């Protein structure tokens, strides 16, 4: 379980890097999360913040596809990672 959460956090950090590198998407994420850029830098490693990164990414299939293509990941990996972080709701 611990290893699964660590892997999920690593993937979420990759997603955060991908979002941060996108000049159009970063301001949208900051607005949606309520985080300021300096606050995001300080809190980027917190599981709750990483969960919010994946929640944001999962809002748009095009973002998921673009991120996964860039990272060389299967399209289901962000959803799987999200379930390993705090606040996930189970698929019923």
PDB file of C-alpha atoms in Angstrom:
ATOM      1  CA  UNK A   1       0.000   0.000   0.000  1.00  0.00           C
ATOM      2  CA  UNK A   2       2.799   2.425   0.887  1.00  0.00           C
ATOM      3  CA  UNK A   3       4.617   1.634  -2.363  1.00  0.00           C
ATOM      4  CA  UNK A   4       1.409   2.175  -4.337  1.00  0.00           C
ATOM      5  CA  UNK A   5       0.968   5.629  -2.780  1.00  0.00           C
ATOM      6  CA  UNK A   6       4.606   6.503  -3.473  1.00  0.00           C
ATOM      7  CA  UNK A   7       4.193   5.498  -7.121  1.00  0.00           C
ATOM      8  CA  UNK A   8       1.000   7.555  -7.318  1.00  0.00           C
ATOM      9  CA  UNK A   9       2.764  10.574  -5.823  1.00  0.00           C
ATOM     10  CA  UNK A  10       5.572  10.224  -8.372  1.00  0.00           C
ATOM     11  CA  UNK A  11       3.084  10.110 -11.232  1.00  0.00           C
ATOM     12  CA  UNK A  12       1.236  13.136  -9.824  1.00  0.00           C
ATOM     13  CA  UNK A  13       4.513  15.059  -9.622  1.00  0.00           C
ATOM     14  CA  UNK A  14       5.117  14.196 -13.283  1.00  0.00           C
ATOM     15  CA  UNK A  15       1.632  15.476 -14.079  1.00  0.00           C
ATOM     16  CA  UNK A  16       2.308  18.659 -12.138  1.00  0.00           C
ATOM     17  CA  UNK A  17       5.485  19.200 -14.145  1.00  0.00           C
ATOM     18  CA  UNK A  18       3.541  18.679 -17.355  1.00  0.00           C
ATOM     19  CA  UNK A  19       0.860  21.161 -16.251  1.00  0.00           C
ATOM     20  CA  UNK A  20       3.472  23.693 -15.119  1.00  0.00           C
ATOM     21  CA  UNK A  21       5.200  23.506 -18.508  1.00  0.00           C
ATOM     22  CA  UNK A  22       1.940  24.393 -20.262  1.00  0.00           C
ATOM     23  CA  UNK A  23       1.556  28.186 -20.254  1.00  0.00           C
ATOM     24  CA  UNK A  24      -2.175  27.966 -20.931  1.00  0.00           C
ATOM     25  CA  UNK A  25      -2.994  25.170 -18.511  1.00  0.00           C
ATOM     26  CA  UNK A  26      -1.025  26.288 -15.441  1.00  0.00           C
ATOM     27  CA  UNK A  27      -3.169  29.384 -14.751  1.00  0.00           C
ATOM     28  CA  UNK A  28      -6.307  27.258 -15.118  1.00  0.00           C
ATOM     29  CA  UNK A  29      -4.958  24.770 -12.576  1.00  0.00           C
ATOM     30  CA  UNK A  30      -3.955  27.527 -10.160  1.00  0.00           C
ATOM     31  CA  UNK A  31      -7.414  29.073 -10.438  1.00  0.00           C
ATOM     32  CA  UNK A  32      -9.154  25.743  -9.945  1.00  0.00           C
ATOM     33  CA  UNK A  33      -6.981  24.732  -6.997  1.00  0.00           C
ATOM     34  CA  UNK A  34      -6.872  28.116  -5.308  1.00  0.00           C
ATOM     35  CA  UNK A  35      -3.106  27.792  -4.907  1.00  0.00           C
ATOM     36  CA  UNK A  36      -0.708  30.652  -5.536  1.00  0.00           C
ATOM     37  CA  UNK A  37       2.448  29.824  -7.523  1.00  0.00           C
ATOM     38  CA  UNK A  38       4.707  30.218  -4.465  1.00  0.00           C
ATOM     39  CA  UNK A  39       2.352  28.102  -2.373  1.00  0.00           C
ATOM     40  CA  UNK A  40       2.275  25.407  -5.048  1.00  0.00           C
ATOM     41  CA  UNK A  41       6.064  25.223  -4.937  1.00  0.00           C
ATOM     42  CA  UNK A  42       6.071  24.772  -1.161  1.00  0.00           C
ATOM     43  CA  UNK A  43       3.241  22.256  -1.040  1.00  0.00           C
ATOM     44  CA  UNK A  44       3.870  20.254  -4.216  1.00  0.00           C
ATOM     45  CA  UNK A  45       4.882  17.133  -2.298  1.00  0.00           C
ATOM     46  CA  UNK A  46       1.787  16.978  -0.088  1.00  0.00           C
ATOM     47  CA  UNK A  47      -0.477  14.021  -0.922  1.00  0.00           C
ATOM     48  CA  UNK A  48      -3.591  16.219  -0.869  1.00  0.00           C
ATOM     49  CA  UNK A  49      -2.085  18.666  -3.368  1.00  0.00           C
ATOM     50  CA  UNK A  50      -0.936  15.806  -5.574  1.00  0.00           C
ATOM     51  CA  UNK A  51      -4.453  14.378  -5.442  1.00  0.00           C
ATOM     52  CA  UNK A  52      -5.789  17.743  -6.613  1.00  0.00           C
ATOM     53  CA  UNK A  53      -3.322  17.676  -9.519  1.00  0.00           C
ATOM     54  CA  UNK A  54      -4.713  14.341 -10.672  1.00  0.00           C
ATOM     55  CA  UNK A  55      -8.314  15.441 -10.068  1.00  0.00           C
ATOM     56  CA  UNK A  56      -7.636  18.409 -12.329  1.00  0.00           C
ATOM     57  CA  UNK A  57      -5.915  16.343 -15.016  1.00  0.00           C
ATOM     58  CA  UNK A  58      -8.756  13.815 -15.027  1.00  0.00           C
ATOM     59  CA  UNK A  59     -11.308  16.550 -15.766  1.00  0.00           C
ATOM     60  CA  UNK A  60     -10.446  16.455 -19.481  1.00  0.00           C
ATOM     61  CA  UNK A  61      -9.704  13.360 -21.537  1.00  0.00           C
ATOM     62  CA  UNK A  62      -7.573  15.425 -23.925  1.00  0.00           C
ATOM     63  CA  UNK A  63      -5.313  16.436 -21.025  1.00  0.00           C
ATOM     64  CA  UNK A  64      -5.021  12.823 -19.875  1.00  0.00           C
ATOM     65  CA  UNK A  65      -4.110  11.683 -23.377  1.00  0.00           C
ATOM     66  CA  UNK A  66      -1.579  14.477 -23.900  1.00  0.00           C
ATOM     67  CA  UNK A  67       0.068  13.901 -20.518  1.00  0.00           C
ATOM     68  CA  UNK A  68       0.201  10.129 -20.895  1.00  0.00           C
ATOM     69  CA  UNK A  69       1.585  10.400 -24.422  1.00  0.00           C
ATOM     70  CA  UNK A  70       4.276  12.807 -23.212  1.00  0.00           C
ATOM     71  CA  UNK A  71       5.143  10.603 -20.215  1.00  0.00           C
ATOM     72  CA  UNK A  72       4.913   7.286 -22.056  1.00  0.00           C
ATOM     73  CA  UNK A  73       2.155   6.003 -19.765  1.00  0.00           C
ATOM     74  CA  UNK A  74      -1.020   4.048 -20.343  1.00  0.00           C
ATOM     75  CA  UNK A  75      -4.133   6.193 -20.351  1.00  0.00           C
ATOM     76  CA  UNK A  76      -5.506   4.480 -17.250  1.00  0.00           C
ATOM     77  CA  UNK A  77      -2.493   5.269 -15.066  1.00  0.00           C
ATOM     78  CA  UNK A  78      -3.609   8.724 -13.792  1.00  0.00           C
ATOM     79  CA  UNK A  79      -6.953   7.277 -12.660  1.00  0.00           C
ATOM     80  CA  UNK A  80      -5.221   4.357 -10.962  1.00  0.00           C
ATOM     81  CA  UNK A  81      -2.796   6.736  -9.266  1.00  0.00           C
ATOM     82  CA  UNK A  82      -5.639   8.960  -8.099  1.00  0.00           C
ATOM     83  CA  UNK A  83      -7.227   6.024  -6.287  1.00  0.00           C
ATOM     84  CA  UNK A  84      -4.025   5.537  -4.280  1.00  0.00           C
ATOM     85  CA  UNK A  85      -4.068   9.101  -2.910  1.00  0.00           C
ATOM     86  CA  UNK A  86      -6.192  10.672  -0.140  1.00  0.00           C
ATOM     87  CA  UNK A  87      -9.803  11.529  -0.852  1.00  0.00           C
ATOM     88  CA  UNK A  88     -10.380   9.098  -3.697  1.00  0.00           C
ATOM     89  CA  UNK A  89     -13.872   7.776  -4.184  1.00  0.00           C
ATOM     90  CA  UNK A  90     -14.175   4.120  -5.129  1.00  0.00           C
ATOM     91  CA  UNK A  91     -15.578   3.102  -8.502  1.00  0.00           C
ATOM     92  CA  UNK A  92     -18.801   1.271  -7.871  1.00  0.00           C
TER      93      UNK A  92
END
